[in-house]
PDB file of C-alpha atoms and ligand atoms in Angstrom:
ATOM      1  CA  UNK A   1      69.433 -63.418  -7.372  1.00 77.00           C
ATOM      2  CA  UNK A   2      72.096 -65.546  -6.372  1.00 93.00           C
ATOM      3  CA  UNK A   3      76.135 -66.672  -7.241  1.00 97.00           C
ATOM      4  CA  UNK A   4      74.300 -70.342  -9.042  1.00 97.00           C
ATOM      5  CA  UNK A   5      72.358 -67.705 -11.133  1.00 97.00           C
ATOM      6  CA  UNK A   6      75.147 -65.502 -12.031  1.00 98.00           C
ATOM      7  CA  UNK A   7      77.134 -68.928 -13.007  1.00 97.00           C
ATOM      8  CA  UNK A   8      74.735 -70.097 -15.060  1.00 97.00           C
ATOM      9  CA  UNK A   9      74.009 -67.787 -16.534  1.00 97.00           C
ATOM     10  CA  UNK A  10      77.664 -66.777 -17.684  1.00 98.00           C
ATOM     11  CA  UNK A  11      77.735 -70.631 -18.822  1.00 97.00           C
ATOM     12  CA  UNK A  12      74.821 -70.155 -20.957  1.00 97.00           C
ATOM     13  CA  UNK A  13      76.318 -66.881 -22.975  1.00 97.00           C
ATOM     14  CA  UNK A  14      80.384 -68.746 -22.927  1.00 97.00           C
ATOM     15  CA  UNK A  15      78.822 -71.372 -24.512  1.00 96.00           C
ATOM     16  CA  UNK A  16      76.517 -69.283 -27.429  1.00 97.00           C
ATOM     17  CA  UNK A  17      78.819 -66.945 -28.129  1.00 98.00           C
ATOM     18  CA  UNK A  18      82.715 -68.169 -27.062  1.00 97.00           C
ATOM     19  CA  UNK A  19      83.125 -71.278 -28.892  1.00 92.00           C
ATOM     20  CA  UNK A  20      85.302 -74.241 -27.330  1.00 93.00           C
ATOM     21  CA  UNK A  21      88.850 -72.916 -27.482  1.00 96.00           C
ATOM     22  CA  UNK A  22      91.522 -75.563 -26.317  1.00 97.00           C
ATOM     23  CA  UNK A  23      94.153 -73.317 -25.850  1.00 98.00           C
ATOM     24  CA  UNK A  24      91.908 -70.919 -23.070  1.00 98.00           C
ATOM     25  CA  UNK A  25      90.687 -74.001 -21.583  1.00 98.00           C
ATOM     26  CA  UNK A  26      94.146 -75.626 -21.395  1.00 98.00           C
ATOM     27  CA  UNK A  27      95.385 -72.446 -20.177  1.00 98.00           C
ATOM     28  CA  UNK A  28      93.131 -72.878 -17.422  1.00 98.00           C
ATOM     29  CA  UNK A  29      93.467 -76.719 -16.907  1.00 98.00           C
ATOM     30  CA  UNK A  30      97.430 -75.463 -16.354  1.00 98.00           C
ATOM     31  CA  UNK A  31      96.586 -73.236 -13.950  1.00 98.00           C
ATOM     32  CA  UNK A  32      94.823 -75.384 -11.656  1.00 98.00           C
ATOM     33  CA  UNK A  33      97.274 -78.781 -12.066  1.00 98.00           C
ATOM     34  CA  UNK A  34      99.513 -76.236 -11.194  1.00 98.00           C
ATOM     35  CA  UNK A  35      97.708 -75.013  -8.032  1.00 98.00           C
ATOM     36  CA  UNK A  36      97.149 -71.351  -9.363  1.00 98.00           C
ATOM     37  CA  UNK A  37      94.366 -69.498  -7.734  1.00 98.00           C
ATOM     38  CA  UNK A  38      91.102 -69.276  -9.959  1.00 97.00           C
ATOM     39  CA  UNK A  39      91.194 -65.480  -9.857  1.00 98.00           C
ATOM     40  CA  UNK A  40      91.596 -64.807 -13.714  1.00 98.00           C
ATOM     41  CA  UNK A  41      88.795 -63.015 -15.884  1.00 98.00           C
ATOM     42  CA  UNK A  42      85.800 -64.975 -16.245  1.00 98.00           C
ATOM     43  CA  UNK A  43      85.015 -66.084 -20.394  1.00 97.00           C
ATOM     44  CA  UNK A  44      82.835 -63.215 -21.185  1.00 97.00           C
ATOM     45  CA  UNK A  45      85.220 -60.274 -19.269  1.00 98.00           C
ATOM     46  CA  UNK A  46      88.190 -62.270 -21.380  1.00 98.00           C
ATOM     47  CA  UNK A  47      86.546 -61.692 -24.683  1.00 98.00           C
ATOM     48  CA  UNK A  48      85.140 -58.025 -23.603  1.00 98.00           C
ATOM     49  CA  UNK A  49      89.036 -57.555 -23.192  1.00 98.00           C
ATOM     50  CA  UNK A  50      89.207 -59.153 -26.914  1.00 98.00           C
ATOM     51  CA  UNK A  51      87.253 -56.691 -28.022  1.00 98.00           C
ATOM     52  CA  UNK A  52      88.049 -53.604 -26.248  1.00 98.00           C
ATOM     53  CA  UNK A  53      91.649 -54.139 -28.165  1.00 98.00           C
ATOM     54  CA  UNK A  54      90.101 -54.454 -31.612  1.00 98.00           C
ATOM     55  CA  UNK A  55      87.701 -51.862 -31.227  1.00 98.00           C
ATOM     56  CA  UNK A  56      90.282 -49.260 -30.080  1.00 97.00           C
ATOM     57  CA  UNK A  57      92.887 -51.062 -32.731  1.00 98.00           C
ATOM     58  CA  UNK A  58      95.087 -51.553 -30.392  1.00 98.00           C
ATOM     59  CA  UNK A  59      98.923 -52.784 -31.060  1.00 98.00           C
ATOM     60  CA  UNK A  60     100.614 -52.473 -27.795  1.00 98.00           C
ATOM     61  CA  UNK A  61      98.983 -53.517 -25.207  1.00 99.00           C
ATOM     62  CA  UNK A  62     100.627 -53.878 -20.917  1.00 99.00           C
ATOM     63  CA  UNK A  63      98.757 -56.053 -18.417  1.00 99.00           C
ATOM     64  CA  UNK A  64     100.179 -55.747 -15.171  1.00 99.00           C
ATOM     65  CA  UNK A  65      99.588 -59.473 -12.951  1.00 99.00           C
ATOM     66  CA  UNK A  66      99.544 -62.288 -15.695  1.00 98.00           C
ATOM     67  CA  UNK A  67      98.736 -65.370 -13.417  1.00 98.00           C
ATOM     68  CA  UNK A  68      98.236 -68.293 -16.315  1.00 98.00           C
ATOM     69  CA  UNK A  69      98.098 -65.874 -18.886  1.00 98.00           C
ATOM     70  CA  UNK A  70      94.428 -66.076 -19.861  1.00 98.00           C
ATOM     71  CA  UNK A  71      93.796 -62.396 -19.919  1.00 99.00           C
ATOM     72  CA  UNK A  72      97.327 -61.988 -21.748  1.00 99.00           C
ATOM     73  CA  UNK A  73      95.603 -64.595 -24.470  1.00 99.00           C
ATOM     74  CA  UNK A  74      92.457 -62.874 -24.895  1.00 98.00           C
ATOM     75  CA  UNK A  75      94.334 -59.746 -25.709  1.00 99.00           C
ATOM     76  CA  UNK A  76      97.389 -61.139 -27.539  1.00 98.00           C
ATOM     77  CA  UNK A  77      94.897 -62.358 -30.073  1.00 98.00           C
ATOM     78  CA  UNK A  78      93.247 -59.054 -30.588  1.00 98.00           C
ATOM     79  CA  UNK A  79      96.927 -57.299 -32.293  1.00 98.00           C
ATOM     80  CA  UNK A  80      98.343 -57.728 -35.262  1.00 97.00           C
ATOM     81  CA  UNK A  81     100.963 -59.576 -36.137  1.00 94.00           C
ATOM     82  CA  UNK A  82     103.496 -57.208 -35.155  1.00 96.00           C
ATOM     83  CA  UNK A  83     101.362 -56.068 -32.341  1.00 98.00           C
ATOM     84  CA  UNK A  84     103.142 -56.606 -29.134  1.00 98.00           C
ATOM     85  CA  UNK A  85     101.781 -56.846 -25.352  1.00 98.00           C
ATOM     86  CA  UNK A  86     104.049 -56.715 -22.248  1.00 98.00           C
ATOM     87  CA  UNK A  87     102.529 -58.495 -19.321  1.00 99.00           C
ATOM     88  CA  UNK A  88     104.159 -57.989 -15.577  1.00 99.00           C
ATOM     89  CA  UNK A  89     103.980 -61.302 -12.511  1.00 99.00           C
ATOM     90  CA  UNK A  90     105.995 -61.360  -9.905  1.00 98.00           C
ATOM     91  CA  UNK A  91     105.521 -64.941  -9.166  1.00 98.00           C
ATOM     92  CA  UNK A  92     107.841 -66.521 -11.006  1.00 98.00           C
ATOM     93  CA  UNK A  93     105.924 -69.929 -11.153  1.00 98.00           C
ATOM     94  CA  UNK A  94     102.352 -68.140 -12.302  1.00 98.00           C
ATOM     95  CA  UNK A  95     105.240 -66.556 -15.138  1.00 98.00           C
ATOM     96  CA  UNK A  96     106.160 -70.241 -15.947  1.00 98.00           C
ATOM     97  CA  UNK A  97     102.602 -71.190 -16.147  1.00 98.00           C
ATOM     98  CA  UNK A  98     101.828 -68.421 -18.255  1.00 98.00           C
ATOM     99  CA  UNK A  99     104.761 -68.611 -20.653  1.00 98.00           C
ATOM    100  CA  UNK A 100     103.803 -72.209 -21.401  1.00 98.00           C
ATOM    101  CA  UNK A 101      99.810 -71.092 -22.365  1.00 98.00           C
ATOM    102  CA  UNK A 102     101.091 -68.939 -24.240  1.00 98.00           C
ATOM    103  CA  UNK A 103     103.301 -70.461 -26.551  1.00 98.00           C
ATOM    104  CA  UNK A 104     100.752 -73.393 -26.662  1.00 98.00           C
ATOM    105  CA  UNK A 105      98.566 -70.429 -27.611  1.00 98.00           C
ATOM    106  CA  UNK A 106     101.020 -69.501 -30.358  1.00 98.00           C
ATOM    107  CA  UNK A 107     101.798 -66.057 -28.896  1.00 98.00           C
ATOM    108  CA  UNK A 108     105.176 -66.431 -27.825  1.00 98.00           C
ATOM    109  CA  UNK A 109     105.738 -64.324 -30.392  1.00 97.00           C
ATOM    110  CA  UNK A 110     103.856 -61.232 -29.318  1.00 98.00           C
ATOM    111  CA  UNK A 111     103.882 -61.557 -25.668  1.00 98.00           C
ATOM    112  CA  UNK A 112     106.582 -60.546 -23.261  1.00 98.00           C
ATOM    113  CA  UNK A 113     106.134 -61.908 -19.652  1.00 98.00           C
ATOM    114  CA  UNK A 114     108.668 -59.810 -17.652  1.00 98.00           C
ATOM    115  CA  UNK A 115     109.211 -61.297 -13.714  1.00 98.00           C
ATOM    116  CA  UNK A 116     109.038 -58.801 -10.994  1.00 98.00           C
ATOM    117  CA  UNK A 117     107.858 -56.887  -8.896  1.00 98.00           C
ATOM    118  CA  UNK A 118     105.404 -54.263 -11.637  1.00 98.00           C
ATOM    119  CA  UNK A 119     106.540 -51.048  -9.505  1.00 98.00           C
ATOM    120  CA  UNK A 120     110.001 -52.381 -10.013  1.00 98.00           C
ATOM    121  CA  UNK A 121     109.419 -53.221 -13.826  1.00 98.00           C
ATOM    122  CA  UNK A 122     107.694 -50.174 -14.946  1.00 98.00           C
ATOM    123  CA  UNK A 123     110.258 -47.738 -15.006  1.00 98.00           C
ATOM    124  CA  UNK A 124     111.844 -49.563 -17.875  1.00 98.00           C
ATOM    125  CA  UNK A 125     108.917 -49.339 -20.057  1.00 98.00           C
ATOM    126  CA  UNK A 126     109.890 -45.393 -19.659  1.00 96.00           C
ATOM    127  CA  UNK A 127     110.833 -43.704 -22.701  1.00 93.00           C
ATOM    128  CA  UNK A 128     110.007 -46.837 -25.367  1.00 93.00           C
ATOM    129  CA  UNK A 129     106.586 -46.837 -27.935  1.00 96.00           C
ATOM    130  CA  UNK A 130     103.505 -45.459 -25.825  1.00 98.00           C
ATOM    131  CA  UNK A 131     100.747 -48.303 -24.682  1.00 98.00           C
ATOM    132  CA  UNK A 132      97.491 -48.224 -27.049  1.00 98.00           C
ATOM    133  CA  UNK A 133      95.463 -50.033 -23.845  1.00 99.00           C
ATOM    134  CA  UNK A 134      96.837 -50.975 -20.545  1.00 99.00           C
ATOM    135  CA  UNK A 135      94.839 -53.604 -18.262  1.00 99.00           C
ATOM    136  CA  UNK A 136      95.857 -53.229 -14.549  1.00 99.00           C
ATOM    137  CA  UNK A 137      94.954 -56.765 -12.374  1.00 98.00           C
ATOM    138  CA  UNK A 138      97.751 -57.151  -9.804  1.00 98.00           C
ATOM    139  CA  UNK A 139      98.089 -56.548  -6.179  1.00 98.00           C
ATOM    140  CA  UNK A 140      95.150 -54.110  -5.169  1.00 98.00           C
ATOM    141  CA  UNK A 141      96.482 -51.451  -2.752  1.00 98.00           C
ATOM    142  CA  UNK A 142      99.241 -51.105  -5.716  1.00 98.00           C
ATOM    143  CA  UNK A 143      96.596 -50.060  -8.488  1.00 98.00           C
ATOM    144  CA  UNK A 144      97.132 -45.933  -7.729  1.00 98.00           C
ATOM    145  CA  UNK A 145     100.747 -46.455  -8.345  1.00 98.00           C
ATOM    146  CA  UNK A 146      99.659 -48.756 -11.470  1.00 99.00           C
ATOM    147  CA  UNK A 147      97.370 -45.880 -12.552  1.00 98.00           C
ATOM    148  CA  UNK A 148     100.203 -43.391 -12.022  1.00 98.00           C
ATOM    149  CA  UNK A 149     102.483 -45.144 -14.360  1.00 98.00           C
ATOM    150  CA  UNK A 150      99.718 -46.256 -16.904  1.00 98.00           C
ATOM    151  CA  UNK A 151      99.219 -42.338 -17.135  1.00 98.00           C
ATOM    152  CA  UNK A 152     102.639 -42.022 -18.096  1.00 98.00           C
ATOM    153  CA  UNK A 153     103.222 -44.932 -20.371  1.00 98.00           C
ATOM    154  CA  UNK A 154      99.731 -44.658 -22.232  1.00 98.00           C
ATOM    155  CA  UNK A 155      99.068 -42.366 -25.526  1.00 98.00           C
ATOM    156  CA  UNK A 156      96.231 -39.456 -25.713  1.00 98.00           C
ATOM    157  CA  UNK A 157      93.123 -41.685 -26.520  1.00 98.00           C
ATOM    158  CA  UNK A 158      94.265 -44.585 -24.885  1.00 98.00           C
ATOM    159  CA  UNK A 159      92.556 -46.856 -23.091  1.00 98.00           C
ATOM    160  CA  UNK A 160      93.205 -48.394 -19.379  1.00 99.00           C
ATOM    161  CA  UNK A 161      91.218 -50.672 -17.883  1.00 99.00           C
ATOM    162  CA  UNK A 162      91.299 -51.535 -14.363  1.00 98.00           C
ATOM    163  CA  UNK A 163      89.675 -55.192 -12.494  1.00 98.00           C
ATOM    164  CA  UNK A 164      87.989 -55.532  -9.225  1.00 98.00           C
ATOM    165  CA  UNK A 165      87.487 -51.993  -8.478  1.00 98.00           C
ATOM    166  CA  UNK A 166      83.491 -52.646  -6.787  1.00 98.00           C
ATOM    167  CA  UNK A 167      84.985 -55.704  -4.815  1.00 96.00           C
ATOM    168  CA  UNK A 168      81.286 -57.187  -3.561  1.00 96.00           C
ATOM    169  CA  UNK A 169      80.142 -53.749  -3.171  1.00 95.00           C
ATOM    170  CA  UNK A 170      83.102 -52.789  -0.044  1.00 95.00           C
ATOM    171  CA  UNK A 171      84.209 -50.277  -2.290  1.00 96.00           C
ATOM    172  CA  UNK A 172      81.603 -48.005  -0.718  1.00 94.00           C
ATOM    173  CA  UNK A 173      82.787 -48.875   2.825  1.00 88.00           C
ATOM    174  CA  UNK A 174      85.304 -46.351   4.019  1.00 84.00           C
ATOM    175  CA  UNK A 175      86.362 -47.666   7.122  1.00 85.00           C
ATOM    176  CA  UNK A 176      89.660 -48.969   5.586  1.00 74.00           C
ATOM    177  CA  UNK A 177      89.391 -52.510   7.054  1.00 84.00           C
ATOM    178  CA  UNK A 178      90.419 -54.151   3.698  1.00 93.00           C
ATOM    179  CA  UNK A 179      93.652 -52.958   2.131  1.00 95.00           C
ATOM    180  CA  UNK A 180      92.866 -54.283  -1.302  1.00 95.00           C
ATOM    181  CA  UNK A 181      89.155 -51.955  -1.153  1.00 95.00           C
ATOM    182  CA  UNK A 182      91.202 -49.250   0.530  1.00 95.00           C
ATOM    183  CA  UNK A 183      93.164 -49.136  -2.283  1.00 97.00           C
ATOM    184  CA  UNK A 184      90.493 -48.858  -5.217  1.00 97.00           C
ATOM    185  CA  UNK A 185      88.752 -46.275  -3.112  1.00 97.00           C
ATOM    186  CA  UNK A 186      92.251 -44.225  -3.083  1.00 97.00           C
ATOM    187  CA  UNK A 187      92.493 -45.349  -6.804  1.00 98.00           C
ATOM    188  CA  UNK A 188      88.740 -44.057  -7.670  1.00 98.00           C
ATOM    189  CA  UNK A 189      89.783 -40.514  -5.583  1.00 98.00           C
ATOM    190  CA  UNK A 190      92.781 -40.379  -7.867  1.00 98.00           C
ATOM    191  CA  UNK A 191      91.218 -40.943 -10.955  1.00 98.00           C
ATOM    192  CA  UNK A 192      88.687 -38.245 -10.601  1.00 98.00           C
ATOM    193  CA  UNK A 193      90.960 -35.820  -9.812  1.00 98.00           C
ATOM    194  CA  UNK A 194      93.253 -36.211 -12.861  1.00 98.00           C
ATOM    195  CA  UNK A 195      92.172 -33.685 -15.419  1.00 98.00           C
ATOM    196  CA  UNK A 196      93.773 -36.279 -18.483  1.00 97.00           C
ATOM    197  CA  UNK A 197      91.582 -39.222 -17.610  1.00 98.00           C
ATOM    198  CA  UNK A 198      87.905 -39.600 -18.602  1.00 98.00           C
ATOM    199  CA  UNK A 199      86.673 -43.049 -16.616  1.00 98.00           C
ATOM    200  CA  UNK A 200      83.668 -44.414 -15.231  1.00 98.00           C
ATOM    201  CA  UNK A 201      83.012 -47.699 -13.317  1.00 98.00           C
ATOM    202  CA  UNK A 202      80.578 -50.575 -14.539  1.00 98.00           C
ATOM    203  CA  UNK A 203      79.040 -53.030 -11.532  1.00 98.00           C
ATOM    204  CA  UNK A 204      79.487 -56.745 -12.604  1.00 98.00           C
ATOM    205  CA  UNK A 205      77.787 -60.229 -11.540  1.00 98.00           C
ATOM    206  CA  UNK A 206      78.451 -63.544 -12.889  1.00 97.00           C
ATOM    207  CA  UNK A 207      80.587 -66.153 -12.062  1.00 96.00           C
ATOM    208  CA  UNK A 208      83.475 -64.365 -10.429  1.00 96.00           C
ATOM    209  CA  UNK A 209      80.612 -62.886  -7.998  1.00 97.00           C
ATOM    210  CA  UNK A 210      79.773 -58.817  -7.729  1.00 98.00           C
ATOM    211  CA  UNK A 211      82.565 -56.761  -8.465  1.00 98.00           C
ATOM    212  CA  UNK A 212      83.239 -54.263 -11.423  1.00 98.00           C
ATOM    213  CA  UNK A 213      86.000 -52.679 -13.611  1.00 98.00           C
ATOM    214  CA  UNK A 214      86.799 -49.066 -14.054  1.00 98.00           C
ATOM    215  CA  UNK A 215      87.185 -48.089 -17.985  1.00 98.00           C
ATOM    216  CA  UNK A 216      88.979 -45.078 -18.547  1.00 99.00           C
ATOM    217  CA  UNK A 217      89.674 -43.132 -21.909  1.00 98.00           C
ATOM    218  CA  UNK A 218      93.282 -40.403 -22.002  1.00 98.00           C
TER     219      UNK A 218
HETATM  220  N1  SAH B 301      95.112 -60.922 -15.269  1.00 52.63           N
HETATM  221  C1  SAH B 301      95.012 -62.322 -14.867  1.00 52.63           C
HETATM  222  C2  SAH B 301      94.805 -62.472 -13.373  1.00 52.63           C
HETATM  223  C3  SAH B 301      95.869 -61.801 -12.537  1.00 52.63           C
HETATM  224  S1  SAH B 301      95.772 -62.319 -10.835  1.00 52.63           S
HETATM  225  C4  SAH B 301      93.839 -62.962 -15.608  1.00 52.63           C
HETATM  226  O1  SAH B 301      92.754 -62.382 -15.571  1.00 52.63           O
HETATM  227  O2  SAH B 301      93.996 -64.044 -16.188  1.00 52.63           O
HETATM  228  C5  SAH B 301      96.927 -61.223 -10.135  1.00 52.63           C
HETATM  229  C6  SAH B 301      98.384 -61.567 -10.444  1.00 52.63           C
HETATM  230  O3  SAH B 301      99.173 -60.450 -10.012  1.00 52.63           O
HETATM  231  C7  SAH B 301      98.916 -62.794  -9.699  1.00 52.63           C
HETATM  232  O4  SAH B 301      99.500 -63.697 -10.595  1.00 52.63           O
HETATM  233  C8  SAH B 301      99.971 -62.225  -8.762  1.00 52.63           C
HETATM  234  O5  SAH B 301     101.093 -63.086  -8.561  1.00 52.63           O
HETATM  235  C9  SAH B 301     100.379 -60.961  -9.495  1.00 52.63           C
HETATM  236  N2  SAH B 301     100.997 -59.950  -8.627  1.00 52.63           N
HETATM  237  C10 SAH B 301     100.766 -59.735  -7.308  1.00 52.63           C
HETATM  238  N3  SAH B 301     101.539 -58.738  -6.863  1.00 52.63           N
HETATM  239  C11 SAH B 301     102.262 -58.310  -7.907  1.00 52.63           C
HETATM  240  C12 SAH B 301     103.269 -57.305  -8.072  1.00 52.63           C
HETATM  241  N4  SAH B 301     103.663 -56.539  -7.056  1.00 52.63           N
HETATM  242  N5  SAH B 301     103.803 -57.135  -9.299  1.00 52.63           N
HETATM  243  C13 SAH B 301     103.397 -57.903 -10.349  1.00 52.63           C
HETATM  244  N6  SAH B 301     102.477 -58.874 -10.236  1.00 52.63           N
HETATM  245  C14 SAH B 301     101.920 -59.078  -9.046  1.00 52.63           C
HETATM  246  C1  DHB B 302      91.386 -61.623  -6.655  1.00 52.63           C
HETATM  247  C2  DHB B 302      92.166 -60.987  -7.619  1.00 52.63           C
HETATM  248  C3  DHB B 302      91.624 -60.724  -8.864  1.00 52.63           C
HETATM  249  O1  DHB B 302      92.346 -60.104  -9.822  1.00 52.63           O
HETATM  250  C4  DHB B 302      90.338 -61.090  -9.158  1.00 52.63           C
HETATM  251  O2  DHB B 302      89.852 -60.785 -10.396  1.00 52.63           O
HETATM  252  C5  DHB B 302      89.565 -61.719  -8.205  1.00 52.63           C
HETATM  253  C6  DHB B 302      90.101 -61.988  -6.951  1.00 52.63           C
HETATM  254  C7  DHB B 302      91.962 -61.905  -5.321  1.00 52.63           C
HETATM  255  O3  DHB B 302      93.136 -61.577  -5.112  1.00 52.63           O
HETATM  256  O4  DHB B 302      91.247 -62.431  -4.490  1.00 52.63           O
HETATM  257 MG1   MG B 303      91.182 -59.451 -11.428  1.00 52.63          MG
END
């Protein structure tokens, strides 16, 4: 089984079941004319987002590393109207990417891009309405400190969700070569020692390659 398979075949289920959406595929035009790296969610792990948020009814929602914003669109459409979803880039070009997709995506309304560095932003999302489902995709050897804060800033029975944790299958390598893997495998070690968090990890193939996401319940 190859990378052309796994492509294919996430063409064949985008284009059953995720009809054509100009303001995702505008989002991603953006991106590229804009010389963003094509290291968002694929369609289907978009819409799994989608739905993750309206099964768990979520209303606030914090994504930390927005790029173009088409993971922040996905989810922004799964809230209510007064739902509301903080997202956290520290590039302040991907932010002006991303602000423009959304707005085209009529979610200016609902989403909050915040620039900076996320271990610098986090702090001030201390103390306000707890996060219903928190989606950590930013720097890698970061995501323990992401974890650490999503801890704090998520409700019992919340949901986090974390990308690229299995990373072509590294993740099993310990030899600490690759600080991005080095830091899911201290991320996966942290996670199953915290007593709060109930996660697992699902393996993943299509047309973002091998890797996997860790889904975690509070
Ligand atoms: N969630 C997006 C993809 C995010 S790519 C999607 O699926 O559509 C990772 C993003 O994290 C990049 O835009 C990068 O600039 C940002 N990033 C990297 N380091 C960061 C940091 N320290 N704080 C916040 N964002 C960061
Ligand atoms: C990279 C980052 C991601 O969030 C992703 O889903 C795939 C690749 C990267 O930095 O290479
Ligand atoms: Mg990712």
């Amino acid at each position: 089984m190859t990378q052309e398979t796994w492509t294919a075949v996430d063409d064949y289920l985008a284009r059953l079941l995720i009809p054509a959406d100009p303001a995702l595929e505008a989002t991603q035009r953006a991106a590229a004319d804009a010389g963003l790296p094509a290291i968002s969610v694929s369609a289907p792990q978009g819409k799994f987002l989608h739905l993750l948020a309206r099964i768990t009814g979520a209303r606030r929602v914090l994504e930390i590393g927005t790029l173009a914003g088409y993971s922040t669109i996905w989810l922004a459409r799964a809230l209510p109207p007064d739902g509301r979803l903080v997202s956290l880039e520290f590039d302040p070009k991907h932010a002006d990417v991303a602000r423009a997709n959304i707005a085209r995506a009529g979610l200016s309304a609902v989403v909050d891009v915040r620039v900076g560095r996320a271990i610098d932003l986090l702090p001030a999302l201390d103390g306000g309405e707890p996060f219903d489902l928190v989606f950590i995709d930013a720097d890698k050897p970061s995501t323990t400190e992401y974890f650490e804060w999503a801890l704090k800033l998520t409700r019992p029975g919340g949901v986090i969700v974390v990308d690229n944790v299995v990373r072509n299958g590294e993740v099993v390598d310990p030899s600490g070569r690759d600080e991005a893997v080095e830091g899911m495998r201290r991320f996966l070690a942290r996670l199953a020692s915290e007593p709060r968090a109930s996660g697992t990890v699902i393996q993943t193939v299509g047309a973002k390659g091998y890797d996997g996401f860790a889904l975690i319940v509070l």
